[in-house]
Coordinates of C-alpha atoms in Angstrom, one line a residue:
M116 CA 10.5 20.4 -14.6
E117 CA 7.3 19.6 -12.7
V118 CA 7.9 15.8 -12.4
D119 CA 10.9 13.7 -11.6
H120 CA 13.0 13.4 -14.8
S121 CA 12.9 9.6 -14.5
N122 CA 9.1 9.8 -15.2
D123 CA 9.4 12.3 -18.1
F124 CA 9.2 9.9 -21.1
T125 CA 7.1 9.8 -24.2
N126 CA 3.4 8.7 -23.8
N127 CA 3.6 8.7 -20.0
G128 CA 0.0 9.6 -19.6
R129 CA 0.6 12.9 -18.0
D130 CA -2.0 15.6 -18.5
I131 CA 0.0 18.8 -18.9
S132 CA -3.0 21.0 -19.6
A133 CA -4.6 20.3 -16.2
F134 CA -5.3 23.2 -13.8
K135 CA -2.4 23.8 -11.4
R136 CA -3.1 24.4 -7.7
D137 CA -1.3 24.7 -4.5
T138 CA -3.4 22.5 -2.2
L139 CA -2.9 18.8 -1.5
Y140 CA -6.6 18.0 -2.3
L141 CA -9.0 19.8 -4.7
K142 CA -12.7 19.3 -3.9
E143 CA -14.7 18.3 -7.0
S144 CA -18.1 16.9 -7.8
L145 CA -18.3 13.1 -8.2
I146 CA -18.4 11.9 -11.8
P147 CA -22.1 11.1 -12.8
W148 CA -21.3 7.3 -12.7
L149 CA -18.9 5.1 -10.9
P150 CA -17.3 1.9 -12.4
Y151 CA -19.2 -1.0 -10.9
P152 CA -16.7 -3.4 -9.4
D153 CA -16.9 -7.2 -9.3
D154 CA -17.5 -9.3 -6.2
S155 CA -13.9 -9.4 -5.1
F156 CA -14.1 -5.7 -4.5
K157 CA -17.0 -6.3 -2.1
T158 CA -14.9 -8.8 -0.2
G159 CA -12.1 -6.3 -0.1
L160 CA -14.5 -3.7 1.2
E161 CA -15.5 -6.1 4.0
E162 CA -11.9 -6.2 5.0
Q163 CA -11.7 -2.4 4.9
I164 CA -14.5 -2.3 7.4
K165 CA -12.8 -4.7 9.7
Y166 CA -9.7 -2.4 9.7
L167 CA -11.6 0.8 10.3
N168 CA -13.7 -0.8 13.1
R169 CA -10.5 -1.5 15.0
L170 CA -9.7 2.2 15.1
P171 CA -11.3 4.9 17.4
T172 CA -14.1 6.5 15.4
E173 CA -13.0 10.0 16.7
R174 CA -9.5 9.6 15.2
S175 CA -8.7 12.1 12.5
Y176 CA -6.0 12.7 10.0
Q177 CA -4.7 16.2 9.1
L178 CA -3.8 16.1 5.4
E179 CA -2.5 19.6 5.0
E180 CA -5.7 21.7 4.6
T181 CA -8.0 18.7 4.6
Q182 CA -9.1 16.9 7.8
V183 CA -10.4 13.4 7.5
S184 CA -11.8 11.3 10.4
V185 CA -12.2 7.6 10.7
A186 CA -15.9 8.2 11.0
E187 CA -15.9 9.9 7.6
L188 CA -14.0 6.9 6.0
K189 CA -16.6 4.6 7.5
S190 CA -19.4 6.8 6.3
A191 CA -18.0 6.7 2.7
I192 CA -18.0 2.9 2.8
E193 CA -21.5 2.8 4.1
N194 CA -22.6 5.2 1.3
L195 CA -20.8 3.1 -1.3
T196 CA -22.3 -0.1 0.1
D197 CA -25.8 1.4 -0.5
W198 CA -24.8 2.1 -4.1
L199 CA -23.4 -1.4 -4.6
N200 CA -26.8 -2.8 -3.5
N201 CA -28.7 -0.2 -5.6
P202 CA -26.6 1.1 -8.5
S203 CA -29.4 3.3 -9.8
Q204 CA -29.0 5.5 -6.7
Q205 CA -26.2 8.1 -7.0
P206 CA -23.7 7.9 -4.1
E207 CA -23.7 10.9 -1.7
L208 CA -19.9 11.4 -2.0
V209 CA -17.5 14.1 -2.9
A210 CA -14.3 13.5 -4.8
H211 CA -11.1 15.2 -3.6
Q212 CA -8.5 15.1 -6.3
L213 CA -4.9 14.5 -5.2
A214 CA -2.3 17.1 -6.2
G215 CA 0.1 14.5 -7.8
Q216 CA 3.7 15.0 -8.6
D217 CA 3.2 18.3 -10.4
N218 CA 0.2 19.9 -8.6
R219 CA -1.8 19.2 -11.7
G220 CA -3.3 15.9 -10.5
N221 CA -0.8 13.6 -12.2
V222 CA 0.0 10.6 -10.0
Q223 CA 2.4 7.9 -11.2
I224 CA 0.7 4.5 -10.9
T225 CA 3.0 1.6 -10.7
G226 CA 2.2 -2.0 -10.0
Y227 CA 3.2 -4.6 -7.5
Y228 CA 2.5 -8.3 -7.1
V229 CA 3.3 -11.4 -5.0
P230 CA 5.9 -13.5 -6.7
V231 CA 6.4 -17.3 -6.2
L232 CA 10.1 -17.9 -5.5
S233 CA 11.8 -21.3 -5.5
V234 CA 13.8 -21.8 -2.3
R235 CA 15.4 -24.5 -0.1
H236 CA 15.3 -25.0 3.6
N237 CA 19.1 -25.4 3.8
A238 CA 21.8 -23.7 1.8
D239 CA 23.6 -25.6 -1.0
D240 CA 25.9 -24.6 -3.9
T241 CA 23.0 -23.1 -5.9
Y242 CA 20.5 -22.0 -3.2
K243 CA 22.8 -19.9 -1.0
Y244 CA 21.1 -16.5 -0.7
P245 CA 19.2 -16.1 2.6
L246 CA 15.8 -14.5 3.2
Y247 CA 15.9 -13.1 6.7
R248 CA 13.7 -12.4 9.7
K249 CA 14.3 -9.1 11.4
P250 CA 17.0 -9.1 14.1
S251 CA 15.5 -8.7 17.6
Q252 CA 17.8 -5.8 18.4
P253 CA 19.7 -3.2 16.5
D254 CA 23.5 -2.7 17.1
E255 CA 25.0 -0.5 19.9
K256 CA 24.4 2.6 17.7
G257 CA 20.7 1.7 17.4
Q258 CA 21.0 0.8 13.8
Y259 CA 20.5 -2.2 11.6
P260 CA 23.0 -3.2 8.8
S261 CA 22.7 -1.8 5.3
R262 CA 21.9 -3.9 2.2
E263 CA 25.6 -4.2 1.3
A264 CA 26.6 -5.2 4.8
I265 CA 23.8 -7.9 4.9
D266 CA 24.1 -9.3 1.4
F267 CA 27.8 -9.0 0.7
E268 CA 29.5 -8.8 4.0
G269 CA 27.6 -11.4 6.1
A270 CA 26.4 -9.0 8.7
L271 CA 23.6 -11.3 9.9
D272 CA 25.5 -14.6 9.7
G273 CA 25.3 -16.9 12.7
Q274 CA 22.2 -15.3 14.2
G275 CA 19.7 -18.0 13.1
L276 CA 17.6 -15.5 11.2
E277 CA 17.5 -17.4 7.9
I278 CA 14.0 -18.4 6.8
A279 CA 15.0 -19.9 3.4
Y280 CA 17.6 -19.8 0.7
S281 CA 17.1 -18.7 -2.9
A282 CA 19.2 -19.2 -6.0
S283 CA 19.4 -15.5 -6.8
L284 CA 20.3 -12.3 -4.9
V285 CA 18.4 -10.3 -7.6
D286 CA 15.3 -12.4 -7.0
N287 CA 15.7 -11.6 -3.3
F288 CA 16.0 -7.9 -4.1
F289 CA 12.8 -7.9 -6.1
L290 CA 11.0 -9.8 -3.3
H291 CA 12.1 -7.0 -1.0
V292 CA 10.7 -4.4 -3.4
Q293 CA 7.4 -6.2 -3.5
G294 CA 7.2 -6.5 0.3
S295 CA 5.9 -10.0 0.4
G296 CA 5.9 -13.2 -1.7
M297 CA 5.1 -16.8 -1.9
V298 CA 8.1 -19.2 -1.6
E299 CA 8.0 -22.8 -2.7
F300 CA 10.4 -25.4 -1.1
E301 CA 11.9 -28.4 -2.7
D302 CA 9.1 -30.7 -1.3
G303 CA 6.4 -28.5 -3.0
Q304 CA 5.4 -26.8 0.3
R305 CA 4.4 -23.2 -0.2
E306 CA 4.6 -20.5 2.4
L307 CA 3.8 -16.8 2.3
L308 CA 6.5 -14.5 3.5
S309 CA 5.0 -11.2 4.6
W310 CA 6.5 -7.8 5.4
G311 CA 8.5 -8.2 8.7
G312 CA 10.0 -4.7 9.1
V313 CA 12.9 -2.8 7.5
N314 CA 16.4 -1.8 8.5
G315 CA 15.6 1.9 8.6
H316 CA 17.9 3.0 5.8
A317 CA 16.7 5.4 3.1
Y318 CA 15.1 3.8 0.0
R319 CA 16.8 4.5 -3.3
S320 CA 15.2 3.4 -6.6
L321 CA 17.4 1.2 -8.8
G322 CA 15.5 2.4 -11.8
K323 CA 16.3 6.0 -11.0
E324 CA 19.9 5.1 -10.4
L325 CA 20.3 3.3 -13.7
I326 CA 18.6 6.2 -15.6
E327 CA 21.0 8.7 -14.0
R328 CA 24.0 6.5 -14.9
E329 CA 22.6 6.4 -18.5
E330 CA 22.5 2.6 -18.4
I331 CA 18.8 2.4 -19.3
D332 CA 16.7 5.0 -21.1
R333 CA 13.9 6.4 -18.9
A334 CA 11.3 5.4 -21.5
D335 CA 12.4 1.8 -21.2
I336 CA 12.7 1.5 -17.5
S337 CA 10.7 -1.3 -15.9
A338 CA 11.2 -4.2 -13.5
Q339 CA 11.9 -6.4 -16.6
S340 CA 14.5 -4.1 -18.0
I341 CA 16.3 -3.7 -14.6
R342 CA 16.4 -7.5 -14.2
Q343 CA 17.8 -7.9 -17.7
W344 CA 20.5 -5.3 -17.1
L345 CA 21.5 -7.0 -13.9
K346 CA 21.6 -10.3 -15.7
D347 CA 23.8 -8.8 -18.4
H348 CA 26.2 -7.2 -15.9
P349 CA 26.8 -9.8 -13.2
D350 CA 30.1 -8.1 -12.2
R351 CA 28.2 -4.9 -11.3
V352 CA 25.3 -6.5 -9.2
R353 CA 26.9 -5.6 -5.9
E354 CA 27.7 -2.1 -7.0
I355 CA 24.1 -1.4 -8.2
L356 CA 22.1 -3.3 -5.5
S357 CA 24.1 -1.5 -2.8
T358 CA 23.0 1.9 -4.0
N359 CA 19.7 1.1 -2.3
P360 CA 20.7 0.6 1.4
S361 CA 17.1 -0.1 2.5
Y362 CA 16.5 -3.8 3.3
L363 CA 13.3 -5.6 4.0
F364 CA 12.9 -8.5 6.5
F365 CA 10.1 -11.1 6.3
S366 CA 7.8 -12.8 8.7
E367 CA 6.1 -16.2 8.4
G368 CA 2.7 -17.8 9.3
L369 CA 0.1 -16.1 7.1
S370 CA -1.7 -17.9 4.3
D371 CA -2.9 -14.8 2.3
P372 CA -0.9 -11.7 1.2
V373 CA -1.6 -9.0 3.8
G374 CA -1.1 -5.3 3.5
A375 CA -0.1 -2.6 6.1
A376 CA -3.7 -2.4 7.2
N377 CA -3.4 -6.0 8.3
V378 CA -6.1 -7.2 6.0
P379 CA -5.8 -9.6 3.0
L380 CA -5.0 -7.8 -0.3
T381 CA -7.5 -7.9 -3.1
P382 CA -6.0 -8.3 -6.6
L383 CA -6.7 -5.3 -8.9
Y384 CA -8.4 -3.4 -6.1
S385 CA -5.9 -2.9 -3.3
A386 CA -3.4 -0.1 -3.5
A387 CA -0.2 0.9 -1.5
V388 CA -0.2 4.6 -0.5
D389 CA 1.7 7.0 1.6
P390 CA -0.5 7.1 4.8
S391 CA 0.5 10.6 5.6
I392 CA -1.2 11.6 2.3
I393 CA -4.0 9.0 1.9
P394 CA -5.2 7.3 5.1
L395 CA -5.3 3.5 5.2
G396 CA -8.9 2.5 5.0
A397 CA -9.8 5.1 2.4
I398 CA -11.7 4.5 -0.9
L399 CA -10.1 5.9 -4.0
L400 CA -11.6 6.6 -7.4
T401 CA -8.7 6.3 -9.8
E402 CA -8.1 6.9 -13.5
V403 CA -5.6 4.0 -14.1
P404 CA -3.5 3.5 -17.3
K405 CA -4.7 1.1 -19.9
L406 CA -1.8 -0.7 -21.7
D407 CA -1.5 -2.8 -24.8
E408 CA 0.3 -6.2 -24.8
T409 CA 3.7 -4.5 -25.2
G410 CA 3.2 -2.0 -22.3
N411 CA 2.3 1.0 -24.4
L412 CA -0.3 3.4 -23.0
I413 CA -3.5 3.4 -25.0
G414 CA -5.8 5.3 -22.6
H415 CA -7.2 5.4 -19.1
E416 CA -10.2 3.9 -17.3
F417 CA -11.9 4.7 -14.0
R418 CA -11.5 2.1 -11.2
L419 CA -12.3 2.0 -7.5
L420 CA -9.3 1.1 -5.3
L421 CA -8.9 0.4 -1.6
A422 CA -6.0 2.0 0.3
Q423 CA -4.8 -1.1 2.3
D424 CA -1.1 -1.1 2.0
K425 CA 2.0 1.1 2.1
G426 CA 5.6 0.8 0.8
G427 CA 9.0 2.2 1.3
A428 CA 9.1 3.7 -2.2
I429 CA 5.6 5.2 -1.9
K430 CA 6.2 8.7 -0.7
G431 CA 4.2 11.9 -1.2
P432 CA 1.2 12.7 -3.3
G433 CA 2.7 11.7 -6.7
H434 CA 2.8 7.9 -6.5
I435 CA 0.5 4.9 -5.6
D436 CA 1.2 1.2 -6.2
W437 CA -1.6 -0.9 -7.6
Y438 CA -1.7 -4.5 -6.5
Q439 CA -1.9 -7.0 -9.4
G440 CA -2.1 -10.4 -7.6
I441 CA 0.1 -13.5 -7.3
G442 CA 2.4 -15.2 -9.8
E443 CA 3.7 -14.7 -13.3
E444 CA 0.8 -13.0 -15.0
A445 CA 0.6 -10.5 -12.1
R446 CA 4.4 -10.0 -12.4
F447 CA 4.1 -9.2 -16.1
H448 CA 1.4 -6.6 -15.6
A449 CA 3.0 -5.1 -12.5
G450 CA 6.3 -4.7 -14.4
Q451 CA 4.8 -2.7 -17.2
L452 CA 3.0 -0.1 -15.0
K453 CA 4.8 3.2 -14.6
Q454 CA 2.5 5.8 -16.2
F455 CA 0.5 8.7 -14.8
G456 CA -3.2 8.7 -13.9
K457 CA -5.4 10.6 -11.4
V458 CA -6.6 9.8 -7.9
W459 CA -9.6 11.1 -5.9
L460 CA -10.2 10.4 -2.3
L461 CA -13.9 9.7 -1.8
L462 CA -15.6 11.2 1.3
P463 CA -19.2 11.8 2.3
K464 CA -20.8 15.1 1.5
Q465 CA -21.6 15.6 5.2
A466 CA -18.5 15.6 7.3
S467 CA -18.8 12.9 9.9
H468 CA -17.1 14.9 12.6
E469 CA -20.1 17.3 12.6
E470 CA -22.4 14.4 13.3
Q471 CA -22.9 11.8 16.0
P472 CA -20.1 9.2 16.2
E473 CA -21.1 6.2 14.0
K474 CA -21.6 2.7 15.2
A475 CA -19.3 -0.1 13.8
L476 CA -20.5 -0.9 10.3
S477 CA -22.2 -4.2 9.7
E478 CA -20.2 -6.5 7.5
E479 CA -23.5 -8.2 6.6
R480 CA -24.5 -5.2 4.5
L481 CA -21.9 -6.0 1.9
R482 CA -23.1 -9.6 1.5
K483 CA -26.5 -8.7 0.0
K484 CA -26.7 -9.9 -3.5
H485 CA -27.9 -7.4 -6.2
P486 CA -29.5 -8.7 -9.4
I487 CA -27.4 -6.4 -11.6
E488 CA -24.1 -8.1 -12.5
G489 CA -21.0 -5.9 -12.0
N490 CA -18.6 -5.3 -14.8
N491 CA -14.9 -5.2 -14.1

């Protein structure tokens, strides 16, 4: 089997007829048109520039046989900016298709979002499940406690690490999976909890665990179906949650959701990637799944995405996570995404490392208004 069996379900969007290769990236010509994004993409691109301008221009990333420099990533943005301001001019870019899970280009595209979780400042009989900051030091063995030790054995009790208390351990778990979230206190105050580190234990997918135990059919697996299973089996919550020993801690103080590139995330344009495969700061052309209202795949559409985040579950060339936004609607759409699409890394035709180092890109270039309205 060329893909993980948990992803082998009917109408999963996988192209089984695609050419099979043995390289991480396959260099291809750019499609004759690009999907013109809306203004929020331009804002996200400005943030992308800020991130790349903080890095040494000469820094490079060796992605197996493909070498990519920061200068090339910046040059790709400059080229795309020119196209945004003049869409009749074809971008001077080359598309490098990612190998995917099966070396046929099939990349699973899941979704994530920022939830809004009801919490309390102090624990009571209902709101009694803590959301934690990261401990300042590991134990004498250099380790942090596992999920089971923290959530079920009180391993962090008495250390003053509690940020807030929720009414559901399952809600906390999904907040960990998302990596950040908005909490709302009893007085109506809202606060963003951002990624604050992890405990260093290996990540184990609950969906994969429940499929392997034949508790949920792989075709039906989703965030919603996992939540429903846990609700229907309260006596097994500890058993199942503890199969994923990885645990995420939170930090406070930010007003907008921020990704691993330390820039605000852009709904429907930011993506979480494995930085050893796709560098943070890269621009991606993606063929993302189109779903109907019940979550069934009805086709694909091209979309530009910004590699601005990473996640514990995003490993290797076969998976990216597409950011859907904040709140219930974003949660619904994120929970349905699990199908395959395709991903291309966009780079300039002329390698930047063969040219003179570039100056920091001007953020003002992206603020020029073009008379042609973009379509999403």
